[in-house]
Amino acid sequence: MGTDLTIGKLAVLLVVSTPEEEQQLLQVAGRAGYRIYQGRAGSMDPQKIFAAVETAAKRRGLIGEQYREEHALYHSILDAFHGVCRGEVALGSILRSAGLIFAIVRGPRMGGDYSDGEWLAVALYGTIGAPIKGYEHEVMGLGINHI
Amino acid sequence: MGTDLTIGKLAVLLVVSTPEEEQQLLQVAGRAGYRIYQGRAGSMDPQKIFAAVETAAKRRGLIGEQYREEHALYHSILDAFHGVCRGEVALGSILRSAGLIFAIVRGPRMGGDYSDGEWLAVALYGTIGAPIKGYEHEVMGLGINHI
Amino acid sequence: MGTDLTIGKLAVLLVVSTPEEEQQLLQVAGRAGYRIYQGRAGSMDPQKIFAAVETAAKRRGLIGEQYREEHALYHSILDAFHGVCRGEVALGSILRSAGLIFAIVRGPRMGGDYSDGEWLAVALYGTIGAPIKGYEHEVMGLGINHI
Amino acid sequence: MGTDLTIGKLAVLLVVSTPEEEQQLLQVAGRAGYRIYQGRAGSMDPQKIFAAVETAAKRRGLIGEQYREEHALYHSILDAFHGVCRGEVALGSILRSAGLIFAIVRGPRMGGDYSDGEWLAVALYGTIGAPIKGYEHEVMGLGINHI
Amino acid sequence: MGTDLTIGKLAVLLVVSTPEEEQQLLQVAGRAGYRIYQGRAGSMDPQKIFAAVETAAKRRGLIGEQYREEHALYHSILDAFHGVCRGEVALGSILRSAGLIFAIVRGPRMGGDYSDGEWLAVALYGTIGAPIKGYEHEVMGLGINHI
Amino acid sequence: MGTDLTIGKLAVLLVVSTPEEEQQLLQVAGRAGYRIYQGRAGSMDPQKIFAAVETAAKRRGLIGEQYREEHALYHSILDAFHGVCRGEVALGSILRSAGLIFAIVRGPRMGGDYSDGEWLAVALYGTIGAPIKGYEHEVMGLGINHI
């Protein structure tokens, strides 16, 4: 996978990989210039999902103090959240809940190619459904922005 | 990956895997009760992307003759396309183009569990951007529906 | 139905009634102060549906020459069209087609009550689906605006 | 109306008919293979409207225990709700409230034709407006899905 | 600016002008037949922004008692709010907040031209951003409706 | 206006100012570190509006050769276009046309404050309406992005 590693594919693979695959990915990704964080967020309230990703990115140093970096991250999350919601950017207000794994990746658009500066990718993968156990199906979203 | 194979993860992995990984996936997926097709579609016209996925699904027998199956597929494509477009279901009309790999998967929501009937997943992965070579970033969408 | 006749219900009934029911409706509606037109419009191009309703309204004198009346009508059509499209205001661009009956109704919000001036209702009813005969299901939309 | 009875028209007629017309409809519909429920839901919170329709459908046996049936119902409600909201899937958050009659219909797409399996229609009809008595106009939505 | 004064430009200028420019605008606008109000509204809850504009319009007599006037105002606010939100009609639910100046203008579409009746313009200008001081950028919206 | 000059206000003022006001703005803006271009674009085809702004930005050197700069501009245009369209990102397809003045501004978020790097603002102002002369009202949009 090494040579054609890209920021989006890396984010996607991280949220669908097993723990062993993840360890392998982290090594390959580090060599290609990427910084990464992976976490979990689930809620009927979109705000909590946004906050979980933003907090993780700040704590792990994936974004800096300037507003422009927070702005880049926010729109990556929002773009990924569109993929999760598929038309209506809403969860509990329309009686549905999401349980998600998220990945944040910072680095070049294409592995090893620094000519277009740094980019940020946010991938969200998990389930959406009624607030009843098992009444849910998978969802996926990916947001990418320049930083 | 065998035991926790799910229809959505399978569709996602198919569109981001290398040819070798794909062969392995196809074997595992077949044993878990999934039927699969993977293809490519790129255009400034969303209609052509919808048509490419629909035509492939019909030719490969992933959907049958009844309208209800075409209806299930259509909404899976539309849901996945929301992930690609992230807010405005449009390509060329707002001066952007997409080049996508698609996967269609038919089978149980969770590998080997036939208690909730058959489902259909469509994954779209590729790039979106200006109609200028290299002016593009990655996108991803996933749509899942009961069939 | 006489006493609780309202502009929206009247528009809805017109697009789903049989020719005999329609004749009866037209008489009741006329006595309650409503002016009405009913027609058909089908296309993969939303523009043609908008144009068919606008042209009918002008020719039948349901709207006058001032822009404010055209503006009221336009937003009634657009609101009704949202009901037809349910999330993506698009037809052919996402590979679907609509065949619709439309009704335009001008008069009081509630039958016989002129205290809140004139209003305009547009109802759209018909089918949406793939451009394949019979691959379609019903849709309905209603738009109401002050005029 | 007997021969051209369709699932969507039936749902629409149910929400705009008088109690006498409704009794007649129920008889005709039963003979054509339809199961029906009609109720009321009003709120500034979309979640309560979704919950009212879902609860009614489950209690009256219009959907079964499998998630796929709940999924079909959910998207019928969401589609109908788009007709009510016409662009922004929101009520109280943008200072408006809806008072609705809903109908749920399960059966063939076209009366007596079982060749394309069972479908589900949800119709919503009522008023939307400011949270001030009488400051409201009519709205209508229809959602149809295979089940 | 006198001769080409229009309702929308006037609303836009009011929300971006200094207090001195504003006084001058108010005089010119009054002579051209416009009634005006300017205020402030900031919240993570869109409802409060809608309520602030509606309350101001009623208290200052910019709209009358009929529902049709409230309806015209509501849609002007909603249209302007689209410009503020740019795709997702939501604030706090997706972890963002807005601090806005609003202007309401009632009068002819074009200064001094009463041939097309009265219109209503709502302009919103201010900042949107994370709920952290300084993490915000400017936004602008304009909604115009016949009244 | 000097001390509280901001990138968005500057873009807004440019599209609504008279030629004399514009000359004055250009001088003040230049001293505060802004680069500016103003042009016109009108069409029933959104693509042409996007292309007009992109072409102008490239020719005038407001964006450089890297994709990240084109990406920043594209989303500024799209955000501003949301303000113009107010819900449906479409023109001719729903039978309407727009005639717009656009301004592109590059520089600090707040005049003279370079601590948060460079930002890009796109303002669009003009009219939207039926493809009939005079059947139109004003619209305004503003999009801001880090670059």
CSV table of N, CA, C and O in Angstrom, one decimal, chain D residues 14-57:
chain,number,residue,atom,x,y,z
D,14,LEU,N,-56.9,9.5,2.9
D,14,LEU,CA,-57.2,9.3,4.3
D,14,LEU,C,-57.0,10.5,5.2
D,14,LEU,O,-57.7,10.8,6.1
D,15,VAL,N,-55.9,11.3,4.9
D,15,VAL,CA,-55.6,12.4,5.7
D,15,VAL,C,-56.4,13.7,5.4
D,15,VAL,O,-56.4,14.6,6.2
D,16,VAL,N,-57.1,13.7,4.3
D,16,VAL,CA,-57.9,14.8,4.0
D,16,VAL,C,-59.4,14.6,3.9
D,16,VAL,O,-60.2,15.4,3.6
D,17,SER,N,-59.8,13.3,4.3
D,17,SER,CA,-61.2,13.0,4.2
D,17,SER,C,-62.0,13.3,5.5
D,17,SER,O,-61.4,13.4,6.5
D,18,THR,N,-63.3,13.4,5.3
D,18,THR,CA,-64.2,13.6,6.5
D,18,THR,C,-64.4,12.2,7.1
D,18,THR,O,-64.1,11.2,6.5
D,19,PRO,N,-64.8,12.1,8.3
D,19,PRO,CA,-65.0,10.8,9.0
D,19,PRO,C,-65.9,9.8,8.1
D,19,PRO,O,-65.6,8.6,8.0
D,20,GLU,N,-66.9,10.4,7.4
D,20,GLU,CA,-67.8,9.5,6.6
D,20,GLU,C,-67.0,9.0,5.4
D,20,GLU,O,-67.1,7.8,5.1
D,21,GLU,N,-66.3,9.9,4.7
D,21,GLU,CA,-65.5,9.4,3.6
D,21,GLU,C,-64.5,8.4,4.0
D,21,GLU,O,-64.2,7.4,3.3
D,22,GLU,N,-64.0,8.6,5.2
D,22,GLU,CA,-62.9,7.7,5.7
D,22,GLU,C,-63.5,6.3,5.9
D,22,GLU,O,-62.8,5.3,5.5
D,23,GLN,N,-64.7,6.1,6.4
D,23,GLN,CA,-65.3,4.8,6.6
D,23,GLN,C,-65.4,4.1,5.3
D,23,GLN,O,-65.1,2.9,5.2
D,24,GLN,N,-65.8,4.8,4.3
D,24,GLN,CA,-66.0,4.3,3.0
D,24,GLN,C,-64.6,3.8,2.4
D,24,GLN,O,-64.5,2.7,1.8
D,25,LEU,N,-63.6,4.7,2.6
D,25,LEU,CA,-62.3,4.4,2.1
D,25,LEU,C,-61.7,3.1,2.7
D,25,LEU,O,-61.1,2.3,2.1
D,26,LEU,N,-62.0,3.0,4.0
D,26,LEU,CA,-61.4,1.8,4.8
D,26,LEU,C,-62.0,0.5,4.2
D,26,LEU,O,-61.2,-0.5,4.1
D,27,GLN,N,-63.2,0.5,3.8
D,27,GLN,CA,-63.9,-0.7,3.2
D,27,GLN,C,-63.3,-1.0,1.9
D,27,GLN,O,-62.8,-2.1,1.6
D,28,VAL,N,-63.2,0.0,1.0
D,28,VAL,CA,-62.7,-0.2,-0.3
D,28,VAL,C,-61.2,-0.7,-0.2
D,28,VAL,O,-60.8,-1.6,-0.9
D,29,ALA,N,-60.5,0.0,0.7
D,29,ALA,CA,-59.0,-0.3,0.8
D,29,ALA,C,-58.8,-1.7,1.3
D,29,ALA,O,-57.9,-2.4,0.9
D,30,GLY,N,-59.6,-2.1,2.3
D,30,GLY,CA,-59.5,-3.5,2.8
D,30,GLY,C,-59.7,-4.5,1.7
D,30,GLY,O,-58.9,-5.5,1.7
D,31,ARG,N,-60.7,-4.3,0.9
D,31,ARG,CA,-60.9,-5.3,-0.2
D,31,ARG,C,-59.8,-5.3,-1.2
D,31,ARG,O,-59.5,-6.3,-1.8
D,32,ALA,N,-59.0,-4.2,-1.3
D,32,ALA,CA,-57.9,-4.1,-2.3
D,32,ALA,C,-56.6,-4.6,-1.7
D,32,ALA,O,-55.5,-4.5,-2.3
D,33,GLY,N,-56.7,-5.1,-0.4
D,33,GLY,CA,-55.5,-5.6,0.2
D,33,GLY,C,-54.6,-4.7,1.1
D,33,GLY,O,-53.5,-5.0,1.4
D,34,TYR,N,-55.2,-3.6,1.5
D,34,TYR,CA,-54.5,-2.6,2.3
D,34,TYR,C,-54.8,-2.7,3.8
D,34,TYR,O,-55.9,-2.9,4.2
D,35,ARG,N,-53.7,-2.5,4.6
D,35,ARG,CA,-53.9,-2.3,6.0
D,35,ARG,C,-53.6,-0.9,6.3
D,35,ARG,O,-52.6,-0.3,5.8
D,36,ILE,N,-54.3,-0.3,7.3
D,36,ILE,CA,-54.3,1.2,7.4
D,36,ILE,C,-54.3,1.6,8.9
D,36,ILE,O,-55.0,0.9,9.7
D,37,TYR,N,-53.7,2.7,9.2
D,37,TYR,CA,-53.9,3.3,10.5
D,37,TYR,C,-53.8,4.8,10.3
D,37,TYR,O,-53.0,5.3,9.5
D,38,GLN,N,-54.6,5.5,11.0
D,38,GLN,CA,-54.7,7.0,10.9
D,38,GLN,C,-54.6,7.6,12.4
D,38,GLN,O,-55.3,7.0,13.3
D,39,GLY,N,-53.8,8.6,12.5
D,39,GLY,CA,-53.7,9.2,13.9
D,39,GLY,C,-53.3,10.7,13.8
D,39,GLY,O,-53.3,11.2,12.7
D,40,ARG,N,-53.0,11.3,14.9
D,40,ARG,CA,-52.6,12.7,14.9
D,40,ARG,C,-51.3,12.9,15.7
D,40,ARG,O,-51.0,12.1,16.6
D,41,ALA,N,-50.6,13.9,15.3
D,41,ALA,CA,-49.3,14.2,15.9
D,41,ALA,C,-49.0,15.7,15.7
D,41,ALA,O,-49.0,16.1,14.6
D,42,GLY,N,-48.7,16.4,16.8
D,42,GLY,CA,-48.4,17.8,16.6
D,42,GLY,C,-47.3,18.2,17.6
D,42,GLY,O,-47.3,17.7,18.7
D,43,SER,N,-46.3,19.0,17.1
D,43,SER,CA,-45.2,19.3,18.0
D,43,SER,C,-44.3,20.4,17.3
D,43,SER,O,-44.4,20.6,16.1
D,44,MET,N,-43.5,21.0,18.1
D,44,MET,CA,-42.4,21.8,17.6
D,44,MET,C,-41.2,20.9,17.5
D,44,MET,O,-40.1,21.4,17.0
D,45,ASP,N,-41.3,19.7,17.9
D,45,ASP,CA,-40.1,18.8,18.0
D,45,ASP,C,-40.4,17.6,17.0
D,45,ASP,O,-41.2,16.8,17.2
D,46,PRO,N,-39.6,17.6,15.8
D,46,PRO,CA,-39.8,16.6,14.8
D,46,PRO,C,-39.8,15.2,15.4
D,46,PRO,O,-40.5,14.3,15.0
D,47,GLN,N,-38.9,15.0,16.4
D,47,GLN,CA,-38.8,13.7,17.0
D,47,GLN,C,-40.1,13.1,17.5
D,47,GLN,O,-40.4,11.9,17.4
D,48,LYS,N,-41.0,14.0,18.1
D,48,LYS,CA,-42.2,13.5,18.6
D,48,LYS,C,-43.2,13.1,17.5
D,48,LYS,O,-44.0,12.2,17.6
D,49,ILE,N,-43.0,13.7,16.3
D,49,ILE,CA,-43.9,13.3,15.2
D,49,ILE,C,-43.4,12.0,14.6
D,49,ILE,O,-44.2,11.1,14.4
D,50,PHE,N,-42.1,11.8,14.5
D,50,PHE,CA,-41.6,10.5,14.1
D,50,PHE,C,-42.0,9.4,15.1
D,50,PHE,O,-42.4,8.3,14.7
D,51,ALA,N,-41.9,9.7,16.4
D,51,ALA,CA,-42.2,8.7,17.4
D,51,ALA,C,-43.7,8.3,17.3
D,51,ALA,O,-44.0,7.2,17.5
D,52,ALA,N,-44.5,9.3,17.1
D,52,ALA,CA,-46.0,9.0,17.1
D,52,ALA,C,-46.3,8.1,16.0
D,52,ALA,O,-47.1,7.1,16.2
D,53,VAL,N,-45.7,8.3,14.8
D,53,VAL,CA,-46.0,7.5,13.7
D,53,VAL,C,-45.4,6.1,13.9
D,53,VAL,O,-46.1,5.0,13.6
D,54,GLU,N,-44.2,6.0,14.4
D,54,GLU,CA,-43.5,4.7,14.6
D,54,GLU,C,-44.3,3.9,15.6
D,54,GLU,O,-44.5,2.7,15.4
D,55,THR,N,-44.7,4.5,16.7
D,55,THR,CA,-45.3,3.8,17.8
D,55,THR,C,-46.7,3.3,17.3
D,55,THR,O,-47.0,2.1,17.5
D,56,ALA,N,-47.4,4.1,16.6
D,56,ALA,CA,-48.7,3.7,16.0
D,56,ALA,C,-48.5,2.5,15.1
D,56,ALA,O,-49.3,1.5,15.2
D,57,ALA,N,-47.5,2.5,14.2
D,57,ALA,CA,-47.3,1.5,13.3
D,57,ALA,C,-47.0,0.1,14.0
D,57,ALA,O,-47.4,-0.9,13.5
